[in-house]
PDB file of C-alpha atoms in Angstrom:
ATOM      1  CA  UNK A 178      85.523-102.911  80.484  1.00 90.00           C
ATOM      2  CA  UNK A 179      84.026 -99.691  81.388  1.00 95.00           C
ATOM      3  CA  UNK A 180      85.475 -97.971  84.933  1.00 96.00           C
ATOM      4  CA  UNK A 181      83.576 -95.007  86.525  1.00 96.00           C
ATOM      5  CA  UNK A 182      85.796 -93.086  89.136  1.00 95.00           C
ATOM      6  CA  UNK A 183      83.853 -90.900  91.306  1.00 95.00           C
ATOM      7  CA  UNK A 184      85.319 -87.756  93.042  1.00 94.00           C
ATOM      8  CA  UNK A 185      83.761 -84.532  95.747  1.00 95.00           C
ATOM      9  CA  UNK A 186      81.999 -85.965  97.911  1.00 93.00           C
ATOM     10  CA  UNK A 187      82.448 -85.326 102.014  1.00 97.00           C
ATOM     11  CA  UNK A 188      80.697 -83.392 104.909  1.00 98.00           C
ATOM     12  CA  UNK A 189      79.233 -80.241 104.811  1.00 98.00           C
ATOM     13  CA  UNK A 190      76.592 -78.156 106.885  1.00 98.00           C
ATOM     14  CA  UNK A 191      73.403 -77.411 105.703  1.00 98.00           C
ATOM     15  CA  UNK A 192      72.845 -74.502 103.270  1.00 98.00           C
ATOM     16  CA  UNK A 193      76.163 -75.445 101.776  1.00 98.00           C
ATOM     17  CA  UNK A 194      77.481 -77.007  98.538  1.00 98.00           C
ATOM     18  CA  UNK A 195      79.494 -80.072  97.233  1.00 98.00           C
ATOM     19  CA  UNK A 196      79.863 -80.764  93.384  1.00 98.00           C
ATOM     20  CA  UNK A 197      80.374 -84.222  92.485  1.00 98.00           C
ATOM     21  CA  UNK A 198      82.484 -85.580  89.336  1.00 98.00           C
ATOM     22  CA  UNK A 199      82.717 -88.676  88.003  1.00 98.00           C
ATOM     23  CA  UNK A 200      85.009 -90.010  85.219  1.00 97.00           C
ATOM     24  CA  UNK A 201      84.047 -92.705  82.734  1.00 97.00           C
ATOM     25  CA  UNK A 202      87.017 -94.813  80.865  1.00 96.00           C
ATOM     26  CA  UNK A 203      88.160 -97.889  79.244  1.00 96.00           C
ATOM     27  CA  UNK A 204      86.451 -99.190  75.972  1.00 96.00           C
ATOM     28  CA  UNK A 205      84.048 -96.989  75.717  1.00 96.00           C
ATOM     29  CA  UNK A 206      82.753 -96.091  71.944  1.00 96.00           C
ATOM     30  CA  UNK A 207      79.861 -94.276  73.020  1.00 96.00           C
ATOM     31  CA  UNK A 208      78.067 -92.693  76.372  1.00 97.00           C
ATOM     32  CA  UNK A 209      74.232 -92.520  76.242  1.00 96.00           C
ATOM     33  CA  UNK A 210      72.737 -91.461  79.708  1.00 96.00           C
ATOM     34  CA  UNK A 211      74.587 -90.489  82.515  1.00 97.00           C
ATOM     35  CA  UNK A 212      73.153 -90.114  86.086  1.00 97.00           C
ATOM     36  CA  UNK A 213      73.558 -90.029  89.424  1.00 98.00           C
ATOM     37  CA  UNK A 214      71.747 -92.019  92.352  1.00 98.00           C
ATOM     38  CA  UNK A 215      71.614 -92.219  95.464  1.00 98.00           C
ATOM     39  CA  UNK A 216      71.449 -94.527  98.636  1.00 98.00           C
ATOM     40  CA  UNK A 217      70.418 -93.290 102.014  1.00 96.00           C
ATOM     41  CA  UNK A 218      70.555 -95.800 105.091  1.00 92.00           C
ATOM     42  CA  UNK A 219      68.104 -98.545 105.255  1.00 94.00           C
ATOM     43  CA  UNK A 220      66.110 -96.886 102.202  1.00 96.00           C
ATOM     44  CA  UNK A 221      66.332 -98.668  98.754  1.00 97.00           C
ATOM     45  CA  UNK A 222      68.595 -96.724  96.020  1.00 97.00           C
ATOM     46  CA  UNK A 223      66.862 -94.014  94.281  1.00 98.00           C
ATOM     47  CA  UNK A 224      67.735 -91.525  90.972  1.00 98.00           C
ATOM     48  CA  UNK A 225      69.103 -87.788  91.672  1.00 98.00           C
ATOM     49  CA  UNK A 226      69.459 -87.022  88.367  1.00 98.00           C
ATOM     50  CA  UNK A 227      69.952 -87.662  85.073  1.00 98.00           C
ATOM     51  CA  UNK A 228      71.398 -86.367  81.940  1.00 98.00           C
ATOM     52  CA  UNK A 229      71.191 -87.628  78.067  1.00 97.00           C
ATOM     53  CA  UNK A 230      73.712 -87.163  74.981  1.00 94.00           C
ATOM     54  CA  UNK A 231      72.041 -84.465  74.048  1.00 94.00           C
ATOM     55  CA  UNK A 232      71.914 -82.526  76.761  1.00 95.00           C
ATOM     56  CA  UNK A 233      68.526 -83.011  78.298  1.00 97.00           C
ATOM     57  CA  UNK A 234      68.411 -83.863  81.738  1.00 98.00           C
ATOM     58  CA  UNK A 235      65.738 -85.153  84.059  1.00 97.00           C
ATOM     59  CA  UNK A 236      65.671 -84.742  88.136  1.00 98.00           C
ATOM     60  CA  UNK A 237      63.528 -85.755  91.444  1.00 98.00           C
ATOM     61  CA  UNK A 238      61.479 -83.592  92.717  1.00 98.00           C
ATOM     62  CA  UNK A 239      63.114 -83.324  96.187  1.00 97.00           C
ATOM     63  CA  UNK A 240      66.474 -81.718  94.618  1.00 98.00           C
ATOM     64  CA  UNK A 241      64.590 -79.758  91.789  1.00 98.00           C
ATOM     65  CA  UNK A 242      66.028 -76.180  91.916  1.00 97.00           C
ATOM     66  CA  UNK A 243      69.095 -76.922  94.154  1.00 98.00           C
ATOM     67  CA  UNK A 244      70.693 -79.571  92.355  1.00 98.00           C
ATOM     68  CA  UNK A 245      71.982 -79.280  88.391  1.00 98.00           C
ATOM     69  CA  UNK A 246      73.548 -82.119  86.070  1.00 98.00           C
ATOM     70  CA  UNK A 247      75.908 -81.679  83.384  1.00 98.00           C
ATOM     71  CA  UNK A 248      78.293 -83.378  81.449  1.00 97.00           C
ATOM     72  CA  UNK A 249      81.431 -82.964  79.442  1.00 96.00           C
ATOM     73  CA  UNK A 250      81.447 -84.961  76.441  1.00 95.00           C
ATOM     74  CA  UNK A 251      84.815 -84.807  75.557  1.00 95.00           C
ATOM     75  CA  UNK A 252      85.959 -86.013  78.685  1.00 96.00           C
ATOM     76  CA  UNK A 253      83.165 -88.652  80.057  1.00 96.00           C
ATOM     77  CA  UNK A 254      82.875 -86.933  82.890  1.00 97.00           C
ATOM     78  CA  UNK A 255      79.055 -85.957  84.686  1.00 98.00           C
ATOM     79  CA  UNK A 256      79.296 -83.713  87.043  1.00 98.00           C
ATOM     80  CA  UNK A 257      76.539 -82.575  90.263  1.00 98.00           C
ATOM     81  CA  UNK A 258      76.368 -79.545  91.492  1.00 98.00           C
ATOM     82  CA  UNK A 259      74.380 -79.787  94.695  1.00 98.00           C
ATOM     83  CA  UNK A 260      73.689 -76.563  96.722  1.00 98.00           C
ATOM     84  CA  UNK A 261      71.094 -75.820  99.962  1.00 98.00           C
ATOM     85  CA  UNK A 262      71.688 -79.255 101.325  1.00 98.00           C
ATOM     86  CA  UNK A 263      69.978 -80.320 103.546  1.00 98.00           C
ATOM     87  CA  UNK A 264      70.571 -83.365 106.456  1.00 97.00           C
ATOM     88  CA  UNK A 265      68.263 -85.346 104.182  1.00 96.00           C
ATOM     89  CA  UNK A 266      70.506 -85.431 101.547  1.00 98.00           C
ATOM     90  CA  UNK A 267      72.804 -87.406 103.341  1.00 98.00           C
ATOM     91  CA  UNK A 268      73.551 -90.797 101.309  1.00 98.00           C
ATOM     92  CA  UNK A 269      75.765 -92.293  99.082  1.00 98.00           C
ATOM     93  CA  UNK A 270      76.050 -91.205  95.699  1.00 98.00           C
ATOM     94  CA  UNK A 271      76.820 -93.486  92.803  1.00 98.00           C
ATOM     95  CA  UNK A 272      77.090 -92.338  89.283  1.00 98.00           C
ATOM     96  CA  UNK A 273      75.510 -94.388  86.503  1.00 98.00           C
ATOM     97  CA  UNK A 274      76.427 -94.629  82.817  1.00 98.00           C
ATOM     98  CA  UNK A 275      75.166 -96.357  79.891  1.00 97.00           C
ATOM     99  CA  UNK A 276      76.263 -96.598  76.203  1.00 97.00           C
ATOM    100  CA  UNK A 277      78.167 -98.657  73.995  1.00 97.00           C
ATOM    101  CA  UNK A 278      81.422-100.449  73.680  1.00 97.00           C
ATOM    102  CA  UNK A 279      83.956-100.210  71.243  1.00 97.00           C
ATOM    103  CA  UNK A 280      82.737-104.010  70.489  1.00 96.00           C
ATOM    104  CA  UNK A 281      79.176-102.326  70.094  1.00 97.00           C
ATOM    105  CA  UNK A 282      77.884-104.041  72.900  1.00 97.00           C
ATOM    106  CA  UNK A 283      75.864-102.310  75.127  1.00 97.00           C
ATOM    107  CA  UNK A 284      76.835-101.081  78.892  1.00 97.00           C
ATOM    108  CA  UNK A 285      76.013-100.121  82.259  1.00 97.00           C
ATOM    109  CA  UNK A 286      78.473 -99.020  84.826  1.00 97.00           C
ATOM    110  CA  UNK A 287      78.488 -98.031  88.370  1.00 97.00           C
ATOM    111  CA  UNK A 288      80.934 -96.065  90.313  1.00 96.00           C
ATOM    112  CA  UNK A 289      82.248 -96.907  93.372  1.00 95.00           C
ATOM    113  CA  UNK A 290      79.555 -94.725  95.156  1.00 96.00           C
ATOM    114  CA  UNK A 291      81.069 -91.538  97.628  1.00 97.00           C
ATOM    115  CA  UNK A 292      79.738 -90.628 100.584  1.00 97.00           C
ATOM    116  CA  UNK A 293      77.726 -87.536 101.340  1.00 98.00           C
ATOM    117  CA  UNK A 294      76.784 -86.343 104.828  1.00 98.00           C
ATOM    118  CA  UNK A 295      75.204 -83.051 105.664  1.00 98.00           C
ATOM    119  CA  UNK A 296      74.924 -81.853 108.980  1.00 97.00           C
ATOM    120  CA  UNK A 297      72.154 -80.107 111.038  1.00 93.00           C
TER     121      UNK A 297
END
């Protein structure tokens, strides 16, 4: 089994900055893509941001230039940086991650999802 343990999240005013972590373990042999979504009230769940193996990393439009992905290989871990929040970034964040087992089976994990609430 693959666990995902997701850290940083909380409430902040607008204009400021929370950076998200989120620690992947158990039988892992391999991590692919790593990502992070998220889930605002009564909307459906929707990617933030995304990050391969090797580095490249892919974003929505609403958080381009304020948000940044990265990852530390060595340690499973994807981080977000998020900076100039804004209200409408409120939502739950969940971090995704996909790769192989030590089995060489194939996974997907969720984390547990942390809150994020910016304030007017």
């Amino acid at each position: 089994q693959v666990q995902l343990v997701e850290s940083g999240g909380g409430l902040v005013q607008a204009g400021g900055s929370l950076r998200l972590s989120c620690a992947a373990s158990g039988t892992i042999f391999s991590i692919n893509d790593m990502g992070w979504y998220r889930q605002a009230p009564g909307k459906q769940r929707e990617l933030v941001a995304a990050i391969t193996a090797g580095g490249s990393t892919n974003y929505a439009d609403s958080v381009k230039g304020r948000f940044t992905i990265s990852r530390d290989n060595a340690k499973n871990t994807v981080y977000l940086q998020m900076n100039s929040l804004k209200p409408e970034d409120t939502a739950v964040y969940y971090c995704n991650t996909q790769g192989t087992t030590i089995w060489r089976t194939p996974f997907t994990s969720w984390g547990q999802g942390t809150q994020v609430t910016v304030s007017s």
